[in-house]
PDB file of C-alpha atoms in Angstrom:
ATOM      1  CA  UNK A 197      15.746   6.821  57.923  1.00  0.00           C
ATOM      2  CA  UNK A 198      14.373   3.279  57.592  1.00  0.00           C
ATOM      3  CA  UNK A 199      11.189   4.645  56.015  1.00  0.00           C
ATOM      4  CA  UNK A 200      13.233   6.431  53.348  1.00  0.00           C
ATOM      5  CA  UNK A 201      15.307   3.315  52.769  1.00  0.00           C
ATOM      6  CA  UNK A 202      12.227   1.118  52.384  1.00  0.00           C
ATOM      7  CA  UNK A 203      10.646   3.638  50.075  1.00  0.00           C
ATOM      8  CA  UNK A 204      13.777   3.868  47.967  1.00  0.00           C
ATOM      9  CA  UNK A 205      14.012   0.089  47.811  1.00  0.00           C
ATOM     10  CA  UNK A 206      10.370  -0.199  46.772  1.00  0.00           C
ATOM     11  CA  UNK A 207      10.811   2.419  44.044  1.00  0.00           C
ATOM     12  CA  UNK A 208      13.962   0.719  42.795  1.00  0.00           C
ATOM     13  CA  UNK A 209      12.240  -2.668  42.607  1.00  0.00           C
ATOM     14  CA  UNK A 210       9.182  -1.184  40.884  1.00  0.00           C
ATOM     15  CA  UNK A 211      11.301   0.664  38.326  1.00  0.00           C
ATOM     16  CA  UNK A 212      13.369  -2.466  37.666  1.00  0.00           C
ATOM     17  CA  UNK A 213      10.260  -4.606  37.135  1.00  0.00           C
ATOM     18  CA  UNK A 214       8.720  -1.970  34.869  1.00  0.00           C
ATOM     19  CA  UNK A 215      11.951  -1.717  32.887  1.00  0.00           C
ATOM     20  CA  UNK A 216      12.174  -5.481  32.432  1.00  0.00           C
ATOM     21  CA  UNK A 217       8.532  -5.560  31.381  1.00  0.00           C
ATOM     22  CA  UNK A 218       9.135  -2.858  28.767  1.00  0.00           C
ATOM     23  CA  UNK A 219      12.093  -4.821  27.418  1.00  0.00           C
ATOM     24  CA  UNK A 220       9.927  -7.972  27.262  1.00  0.00           C
ATOM     25  CA  UNK A 221       7.146  -6.094  25.452  1.00  0.00           C
ATOM     26  CA  UNK A 222       9.662  -4.711  22.959  1.00  0.00           C
ATOM     27  CA  UNK A 223      11.128  -8.151  22.247  1.00  0.00           C
ATOM     28  CA  UNK A 224       7.667  -9.694  21.911  1.00  0.00           C
ATOM     29  CA  UNK A 225       6.466  -6.940  19.569  1.00  0.00           C
ATOM     30  CA  UNK A 226       9.435  -7.165  17.209  1.00  0.00           C
ATOM     31  CA  UNK A 227       8.991  -9.034  13.915  1.00  0.00           C
ATOM     32  CA  UNK A 228      10.221 -12.629  14.281  1.00  0.00           C
ATOM     33  CA  UNK A 229      14.037 -12.691  14.461  1.00  0.00           C
ATOM     34  CA  UNK A 230      16.769 -14.530  16.340  1.00  0.00           C
ATOM     35  CA  UNK A 231      16.398 -12.293  19.420  1.00  0.00           C
ATOM     36  CA  UNK A 232      12.629 -12.605  19.707  1.00  0.00           C
ATOM     37  CA  UNK A 233      12.904 -16.352  19.044  1.00  0.00           C
ATOM     38  CA  UNK A 234      15.538 -16.747  21.784  1.00  0.00           C
ATOM     39  CA  UNK A 235      13.398 -14.918  24.354  1.00  0.00           C
ATOM     40  CA  UNK A 236      10.070 -16.488  23.373  1.00  0.00           C
ATOM     41  CA  UNK A 237       9.969 -18.679  26.490  1.00  0.00           C
ATOM     42  CA  UNK A 238      10.397 -15.615  28.732  1.00  0.00           C
ATOM     43  CA  UNK A 239       7.903 -13.368  26.939  1.00  0.00           C
ATOM     44  CA  UNK A 240       5.147 -15.951  26.560  1.00  0.00           C
ATOM     45  CA  UNK A 241       3.248 -14.484  29.519  1.00  0.00           C
ATOM     46  CA  UNK A 242       2.431 -11.454  27.349  1.00  0.00           C
ATOM     47  CA  UNK A 243       0.475 -13.378  24.713  1.00  0.00           C
ATOM     48  CA  UNK A 244      -2.903 -13.322  26.534  1.00  0.00           C
ATOM     49  CA  UNK A 245      -2.607  -9.545  27.008  1.00  0.00           C
ATOM     50  CA  UNK A 246      -1.599  -8.988  23.404  1.00  0.00           C
ATOM     51  CA  UNK A 247      -4.458 -11.170  22.169  1.00  0.00           C
ATOM     52  CA  UNK A 248      -7.004  -9.241  24.223  1.00  0.00           C
ATOM     53  CA  UNK A 249      -5.708  -5.800  23.247  1.00  0.00           C
ATOM     54  CA  UNK A 250      -5.372  -6.814  19.594  1.00  0.00           C
ATOM     55  CA  UNK A 251      -9.038  -7.719  19.402  1.00  0.00           C
ATOM     56  CA  UNK A 252     -10.022  -4.565  21.250  1.00  0.00           C
ATOM     57  CA  UNK A 253      -7.996  -2.006  19.318  1.00  0.00           C
ATOM     58  CA  UNK A 254      -7.487  -3.719  15.950  1.00  0.00           C
ATOM     59  CA  UNK A 255     -10.466  -6.003  15.271  1.00  0.00           C
ATOM     60  CA  UNK A 256      -9.663  -6.132  11.546  1.00  0.00           C
ATOM     61  CA  UNK A 257      -5.883  -5.761  11.184  1.00  0.00           C
ATOM     62  CA  UNK A 258      -4.293  -5.454   7.750  1.00  0.00           C
ATOM     63  CA  UNK A 259      -2.973  -8.912   6.928  1.00  0.00           C
ATOM     64  CA  UNK A 260      -1.295  -8.139   3.622  1.00  0.00           C
ATOM     65  CA  UNK A 261       1.124  -5.745   1.980  1.00  0.00           C
ATOM     66  CA  UNK A 262      -0.640  -3.624  -0.637  1.00  0.00           C
ATOM     67  CA  UNK A 263       1.084  -1.835  -3.460  1.00  0.00           C
ATOM     68  CA  UNK A 264       0.013   0.449  -6.312  1.00  0.00           C
ATOM     69  CA  UNK A 265       2.327   0.580  -9.330  1.00  0.00           C
ATOM     70  CA  UNK A 266       2.134   2.687 -12.497  1.00  0.00           C
ATOM     71  CA  UNK A 267       3.280   2.054 -16.065  1.00  0.00           C
ATOM     72  CA  UNK A 268       3.171   4.402 -19.037  1.00  0.00           C
ATOM     73  CA  UNK A 269       3.236   4.030 -22.800  1.00  0.00           C
ATOM     74  CA  UNK A 270       4.984   6.466 -25.130  1.00  0.00           C
ATOM     75  CA  UNK A 271       6.130   6.690 -28.747  1.00  0.00           C
ATOM     76  CA  UNK A 272       9.786   5.814 -29.221  1.00  0.00           C
ATOM     77  CA  UNK A 273      12.210   7.433 -31.654  1.00  0.00           C
ATOM     78  CA  UNK A 274      11.393   4.751 -34.219  1.00  0.00           C
ATOM     79  CA  UNK A 275       7.674   5.561 -34.028  1.00  0.00           C
ATOM     80  CA  UNK A 276       6.679   2.390 -32.164  1.00  0.00           C
ATOM     81  CA  UNK A 277       4.924   2.177 -28.815  1.00  0.00           C
ATOM     82  CA  UNK A 278       7.277   1.731 -25.868  1.00  0.00           C
ATOM     83  CA  UNK A 279       6.504   1.066 -22.225  1.00  0.00           C
ATOM     84  CA  UNK A 280       8.137   2.465 -19.123  1.00  0.00           C
ATOM     85  CA  UNK A 281       9.209   0.241 -16.266  1.00  0.00           C
ATOM     86  CA  UNK A 282       6.652  -0.249 -13.496  1.00  0.00           C
ATOM     87  CA  UNK A 283       7.018   2.376 -10.781  1.00  0.00           C
ATOM     88  CA  UNK A 284       5.862   1.524  -7.247  1.00  0.00           C
ATOM     89  CA  UNK A 285       4.479   4.777  -5.884  1.00  0.00           C
ATOM     90  CA  UNK A 286       3.548   2.991  -2.664  1.00  0.00           C
ATOM     91  CA  UNK A 287       7.238   2.272  -2.133  1.00  0.00           C
ATOM     92  CA  UNK A 288       8.030   5.967  -2.565  1.00  0.00           C
ATOM     93  CA  UNK A 289       5.301   7.004  -0.128  1.00  0.00           C
ATOM     94  CA  UNK A 290       6.457   4.552   2.529  1.00  0.00           C
ATOM     95  CA  UNK A 291       9.683   6.515   2.911  1.00  0.00           C
ATOM     96  CA  UNK A 292       7.547   9.182   4.586  1.00  0.00           C
ATOM     97  CA  UNK A 293       6.359   6.632   7.165  1.00  0.00           C
ATOM     98  CA  UNK A 294       9.274   4.298   7.873  1.00  0.00           C
ATOM     99  CA  UNK A 295      11.639   5.314  10.683  1.00  0.00           C
ATOM    100  CA  UNK A 296       9.546   8.376  11.500  1.00  0.00           C
ATOM    101  CA  UNK A 297       7.703   8.999  14.735  1.00  0.00           C
ATOM    102  CA  UNK A 298       4.915  10.884  12.949  1.00  0.00           C
ATOM    103  CA  UNK A 299       4.212  10.082   9.304  1.00  0.00           C
ATOM    104  CA  UNK A 300       2.818  12.589   6.821  1.00  0.00           C
ATOM    105  CA  UNK A 301      -0.559  12.338   5.142  1.00  0.00           C
ATOM    106  CA  UNK A 302       1.173  12.195   1.763  1.00  0.00           C
ATOM    107  CA  UNK A 303       2.385   8.727   2.711  1.00  0.00           C
ATOM    108  CA  UNK A 304      -1.110   7.258   2.576  1.00  0.00           C
ATOM    109  CA  UNK A 305      -2.433   8.298  -0.852  1.00  0.00           C
ATOM    110  CA  UNK A 306      -2.125   4.966  -2.660  1.00  0.00           C
ATOM    111  CA  UNK A 307      -3.154   3.132   0.506  1.00  0.00           C
ATOM    112  CA  UNK A 308      -6.414   5.079   0.401  1.00  0.00           C
ATOM    113  CA  UNK A 309      -6.795   4.479  -3.340  1.00  0.00           C
ATOM    114  CA  UNK A 310      -6.221   0.715  -3.209  1.00  0.00           C
ATOM    115  CA  UNK A 311      -9.520  -0.238  -1.570  1.00  0.00           C
ATOM    116  CA  UNK A 312     -11.841   1.952  -3.684  1.00  0.00           C
ATOM    117  CA  UNK A 313     -10.113   0.934  -6.923  1.00  0.00           C
ATOM    118  CA  UNK A 314     -10.703  -2.737  -6.089  1.00  0.00           C
ATOM    119  CA  UNK A 315     -14.250  -2.237  -4.816  1.00  0.00           C
ATOM    120  CA  UNK A 316     -15.418  -0.102  -7.749  1.00  0.00           C
ATOM    121  CA  UNK A 317     -13.989  -2.625 -10.205  1.00  0.00           C
ATOM    122  CA  UNK A 318     -15.798  -5.504  -8.491  1.00  0.00           C
ATOM    123  CA  UNK A 319     -18.991  -3.441  -8.674  1.00  0.00           C
ATOM    124  CA  UNK A 320     -18.957  -3.639 -12.473  1.00  0.00           C
ATOM    125  CA  UNK A 321     -20.562  -6.466 -14.402  1.00  0.00           C
ATOM    126  CA  UNK A 322     -18.449  -8.919 -16.388  1.00  0.00           C
ATOM    127  CA  UNK A 323     -19.219  -7.135 -19.656  1.00  0.00           C
ATOM    128  CA  UNK A 324     -18.174  -3.780 -18.198  1.00  0.00           C
ATOM    129  CA  UNK A 325     -14.972  -5.280 -16.785  1.00  0.00           C
ATOM    130  CA  UNK A 326     -14.054  -6.578 -20.228  1.00  0.00           C
ATOM    131  CA  UNK A 327     -14.529  -3.079 -21.648  1.00  0.00           C
ATOM    132  CA  UNK A 328     -12.512  -1.477 -18.847  1.00  0.00           C
ATOM    133  CA  UNK A 329      -9.640  -3.954 -19.230  1.00  0.00           C
ATOM    134  CA  UNK A 330      -9.586  -4.052 -23.039  1.00  0.00           C
ATOM    135  CA  UNK A 331      -8.795  -0.445 -23.904  1.00  0.00           C
ATOM    136  CA  UNK A 332      -6.250   0.255 -26.651  1.00  0.00           C
ATOM    137  CA  UNK A 333      -2.725   1.148 -25.582  1.00  0.00           C
ATOM    138  CA  UNK A 334      -2.122   3.301 -28.669  1.00  0.00           C
ATOM    139  CA  UNK A 335      -5.463   5.132 -28.501  1.00  0.00           C
ATOM    140  CA  UNK A 336      -7.069   4.952 -25.045  1.00  0.00           C
ATOM    141  CA  UNK A 337     -10.599   6.360 -24.814  1.00  0.00           C
ATOM    142  CA  UNK A 338     -11.299   9.750 -23.298  1.00  0.00           C
ATOM    143  CA  UNK A 339     -13.041   9.752 -19.933  1.00  0.00           C
ATOM    144  CA  UNK A 340     -16.391  10.604 -21.496  1.00  0.00           C
ATOM    145  CA  UNK A 341     -15.946   7.816 -24.055  1.00  0.00           C
ATOM    146  CA  UNK A 342     -15.028   5.302 -21.349  1.00  0.00           C
ATOM    147  CA  UNK A 343     -18.041   6.352 -19.303  1.00  0.00           C
ATOM    148  CA  UNK A 344     -20.332   5.990 -22.332  1.00  0.00           C
ATOM    149  CA  UNK A 345     -18.899   2.578 -23.257  1.00  0.00           C
ATOM    150  CA  UNK A 346     -19.382   1.279 -19.714  1.00  0.00           C
ATOM    151  CA  UNK A 347     -22.909   2.697 -19.497  1.00  0.00           C
ATOM    152  CA  UNK A 348     -24.041   0.959 -22.678  1.00  0.00           C
ATOM    153  CA  UNK A 349     -26.266  -2.030 -22.104  1.00  0.00           C
ATOM    154  CA  UNK A 350     -28.082  -0.694 -19.062  1.00  0.00           C
ATOM    155  CA  UNK A 351     -25.224  -0.669 -16.547  1.00  0.00           C
ATOM    156  CA  UNK A 352     -25.842   1.038 -13.213  1.00  0.00           C
ATOM    157  CA  UNK A 353     -24.922   4.707 -13.872  1.00  0.00           C
ATOM    158  CA  UNK A 354     -23.895   5.332 -10.254  1.00  0.00           C
ATOM    159  CA  UNK A 355     -21.425   2.439 -10.268  1.00  0.00           C
ATOM    160  CA  UNK A 356     -20.030   3.516 -13.612  1.00  0.00           C
ATOM    161  CA  UNK A 357     -19.630   7.107 -12.453  1.00  0.00           C
ATOM    162  CA  UNK A 358     -17.808   6.210  -9.226  1.00  0.00           C
ATOM    163  CA  UNK A 359     -15.612   3.671 -11.033  1.00  0.00           C
ATOM    164  CA  UNK A 360     -14.516   6.231 -13.625  1.00  0.00           C
ATOM    165  CA  UNK A 361     -13.971   8.814 -10.879  1.00  0.00           C
ATOM    166  CA  UNK A 362     -11.372   6.641  -9.129  1.00  0.00           C
ATOM    167  CA  UNK A 363      -9.830   5.504 -12.416  1.00  0.00           C
ATOM    168  CA  UNK A 364      -9.291   9.136 -13.348  1.00  0.00           C
ATOM    169  CA  UNK A 365      -7.716   9.870  -9.958  1.00  0.00           C
ATOM    170  CA  UNK A 366      -5.318   6.931 -10.369  1.00  0.00           C
ATOM    171  CA  UNK A 367      -4.471   7.921 -13.948  1.00  0.00           C
ATOM    172  CA  UNK A 368      -3.818  11.500 -12.870  1.00  0.00           C
ATOM    173  CA  UNK A 369      -1.381  10.447 -10.164  1.00  0.00           C
ATOM    174  CA  UNK A 370       0.242   7.873 -12.431  1.00  0.00           C
ATOM    175  CA  UNK A 371       0.702  10.357 -15.269  1.00  0.00           C
ATOM    176  CA  UNK A 372       2.337  12.953 -13.037  1.00  0.00           C
ATOM    177  CA  UNK A 373       4.586  10.362 -11.395  1.00  0.00           C
ATOM    178  CA  UNK A 374       5.766   8.800 -14.649  1.00  0.00           C
ATOM    179  CA  UNK A 375       6.265  12.053 -16.554  1.00  0.00           C
ATOM    180  CA  UNK A 376       8.321  13.427 -13.663  1.00  0.00           C
ATOM    181  CA  UNK A 377      10.325  10.208 -13.384  1.00  0.00           C
ATOM    182  CA  UNK A 378      10.937   9.447 -17.076  1.00  0.00           C
ATOM    183  CA  UNK A 379      10.528  12.735 -18.921  1.00  0.00           C
ATOM    184  CA  UNK A 380       8.529  11.006 -21.670  1.00  0.00           C
ATOM    185  CA  UNK A 381       5.357  12.440 -23.155  1.00  0.00           C
ATOM    186  CA  UNK A 382       2.946   9.635 -22.373  1.00  0.00           C
ATOM    187  CA  UNK A 383       0.246   8.398 -24.712  1.00  0.00           C
ATOM    188  CA  UNK A 384      -1.364   6.035 -22.194  1.00  0.00           C
ATOM    189  CA  UNK A 385      -1.044   5.036 -18.538  1.00  0.00           C
ATOM    190  CA  UNK A 386      -2.246   2.140 -16.386  1.00  0.00           C
ATOM    191  CA  UNK A 387      -1.901   0.872 -12.832  1.00  0.00           C
ATOM    192  CA  UNK A 388      -1.318  -2.463 -11.127  1.00  0.00           C
ATOM    193  CA  UNK A 389      -2.736  -3.454  -7.738  1.00  0.00           C
ATOM    194  CA  UNK A 390      -0.551  -5.980  -5.943  1.00  0.00           C
ATOM    195  CA  UNK A 391      -1.399  -7.692  -2.637  1.00  0.00           C
ATOM    196  CA  UNK A 392       0.906 -10.034  -0.721  1.00  0.00           C
ATOM    197  CA  UNK A 393      -0.512 -11.720   2.379  1.00  0.00           C
ATOM    198  CA  UNK A 394       1.698 -11.903   5.452  1.00  0.00           C
ATOM    199  CA  UNK A 395       3.151 -15.100   6.896  1.00  0.00           C
ATOM    200  CA  UNK A 396       0.387 -17.184   8.549  1.00  0.00           C
ATOM    201  CA  UNK A 397       0.320 -16.838  12.330  1.00  0.00           C
ATOM    202  CA  UNK A 398       1.072 -20.519  12.929  1.00  0.00           C
ATOM    203  CA  UNK A 399       4.320 -20.294  10.906  1.00  0.00           C
ATOM    204  CA  UNK A 400       5.552 -17.006  12.414  1.00  0.00           C
ATOM    205  CA  UNK A 401       8.223 -18.645  14.605  1.00  0.00           C
ATOM    206  CA  UNK A 402       9.969 -20.553  11.815  1.00  0.00           C
ATOM    207  CA  UNK A 403      13.268 -19.584  10.243  1.00  0.00           C
ATOM    208  CA  UNK A 404      13.403 -16.855   7.609  1.00  0.00           C
ATOM    209  CA  UNK A 405      13.424 -19.464   4.848  1.00  0.00           C
ATOM    210  CA  UNK A 406      10.475 -21.316   6.400  1.00  0.00           C
ATOM    211  CA  UNK A 407       8.482 -18.108   6.867  1.00  0.00           C
ATOM    212  CA  UNK A 408       9.020 -17.047   3.268  1.00  0.00           C
ATOM    213  CA  UNK A 409       8.059 -20.521   2.029  1.00  0.00           C
ATOM    214  CA  UNK A 410       4.842 -20.383   4.082  1.00  0.00           C
ATOM    215  CA  UNK A 411       3.892 -16.932   2.807  1.00  0.00           C
ATOM    216  CA  UNK A 412       1.124 -17.090   0.163  1.00  0.00           C
ATOM    217  CA  UNK A 413       1.915 -16.016  -3.391  1.00  0.00           C
ATOM    218  CA  UNK A 414       1.028 -12.400  -4.228  1.00  0.00           C
ATOM    219  CA  UNK A 415      -2.050 -11.533  -6.269  1.00  0.00           C
ATOM    220  CA  UNK A 416      -2.325  -8.648  -8.692  1.00  0.00           C
ATOM    221  CA  UNK A 417      -4.661  -6.943 -11.153  1.00  0.00           C
ATOM    222  CA  UNK A 418      -3.740  -4.605 -13.981  1.00  0.00           C
ATOM    223  CA  UNK A 419      -6.106  -1.939 -15.218  1.00  0.00           C
ATOM    224  CA  UNK A 420      -6.767  -1.126 -18.834  1.00  0.00           C
ATOM    225  CA  UNK A 421      -4.914   1.705 -20.540  1.00  0.00           C
ATOM    226  CA  UNK A 422      -6.143   5.178 -19.652  1.00  0.00           C
ATOM    227  CA  UNK A 423      -5.700   8.546 -21.292  1.00  0.00           C
ATOM    228  CA  UNK A 424      -2.899  10.559 -19.617  1.00  0.00           C
ATOM    229  CA  UNK A 425      -4.339  13.122 -17.213  1.00  0.00           C
ATOM    230  CA  UNK A 426      -2.605  15.835 -15.204  1.00  0.00           C
ATOM    231  CA  UNK A 427      -3.448  18.612 -12.792  1.00  0.00           C
ATOM    232  CA  UNK A 428      -2.034  22.118 -12.675  1.00  0.00           C
ATOM    233  CA  UNK A 429       1.627  23.099 -12.731  1.00  0.00           C
ATOM    234  CA  UNK A 430       1.841  23.389  -8.932  1.00  0.00           C
ATOM    235  CA  UNK A 431       0.456  19.880  -8.510  1.00  0.00           C
ATOM    236  CA  UNK A 432       2.895  18.415 -11.031  1.00  0.00           C
ATOM    237  CA  UNK A 433       5.816  20.209  -9.396  1.00  0.00           C
ATOM    238  CA  UNK A 434       4.751  18.924  -5.965  1.00  0.00           C
ATOM    239  CA  UNK A 435       4.621  15.319  -7.197  1.00  0.00           C
ATOM    240  CA  UNK A 436       8.030  15.640  -8.864  1.00  0.00           C
ATOM    241  CA  UNK A 437       9.575  17.162  -5.729  1.00  0.00           C
ATOM    242  CA  UNK A 438       8.075  14.461  -3.509  1.00  0.00           C
ATOM    243  CA  UNK A 439       9.466  11.773  -5.810  1.00  0.00           C
ATOM    244  CA  UNK A 440      12.970  13.264  -5.699  1.00  0.00           C
ATOM    245  CA  UNK A 441      12.962  13.450  -1.902  1.00  0.00           C
ATOM    246  CA  UNK A 442      11.614   9.999  -1.109  1.00  0.00           C
ATOM    247  CA  UNK A 443      12.456   7.529  -3.868  1.00  0.00           C
TER     248      UNK A 443
END
C-alpha cells in the first residue's frame, strides 16, 4: 500500500511540475503583454533554453512583417485614368493561417513572391531599374516589349528573363485579385512591397506605446505599371472565391 501511495505521490508531483512548466513556457512565449510582463521574474529561468533552441531551430528568424499590395488603373466614366485603392493580398492570405492549427499552402503565395521580387529587382542595373519603374500607366508595355527594353544596352539576359518572369507572376495575381474585387476592366496594374521591422529585442518589455515608438519605420517599394495579365477561367474563379472567403 505504501508503495502505491509513494508512486501516486511521485506521479502527482511530476504532473504538477510539468503543468506549471507548461504554463510558464506559454506565458514566456506570448507576445509582450501585461500577463507576460507580470510573470517575467518567474519565467526568467527559461531564457537560456529559449536562446539555445532559437539558434538551433531558427538561425535566421523573420524579423519583419512583409506585405504585398496591388493597385490597378482603369478608365473612368469621364474617360480619365482612375486608380483603385491598394489591396493587401497578404492580409487576405493570413486569414488562412491565423487561429488555425494547420495553415493552407494558399496562405503563403505572396510570402514566397516577396523575396524573389526584391532580389530580381536588385539584380538589375540602375538603368534597367529606371526603365522598369518608369512605365506608362495609360499604356504599359507588353511583356515582350518590357523584356526588350530591359535587354537593350547589354544587360544580362538571364537576370532580365527571371525579373520579367516574377513581374508577370505578380501582375497576373494582382490583375485577378483586383478585377474580382472591383469589377473594373483594368488597363494597368502594379504592386507594392512593404516591410516593417519588429520591435527591437531590447525594447520588447516596454509598454505598448514604448514598443510602437521603438519600432522602426516601414520601408516600401512600388513597381512600375504592368500590362494586365490573367490565367484561365478556373484560376480567376478560384482567386475570386478565395477572396470572398478570407477577406
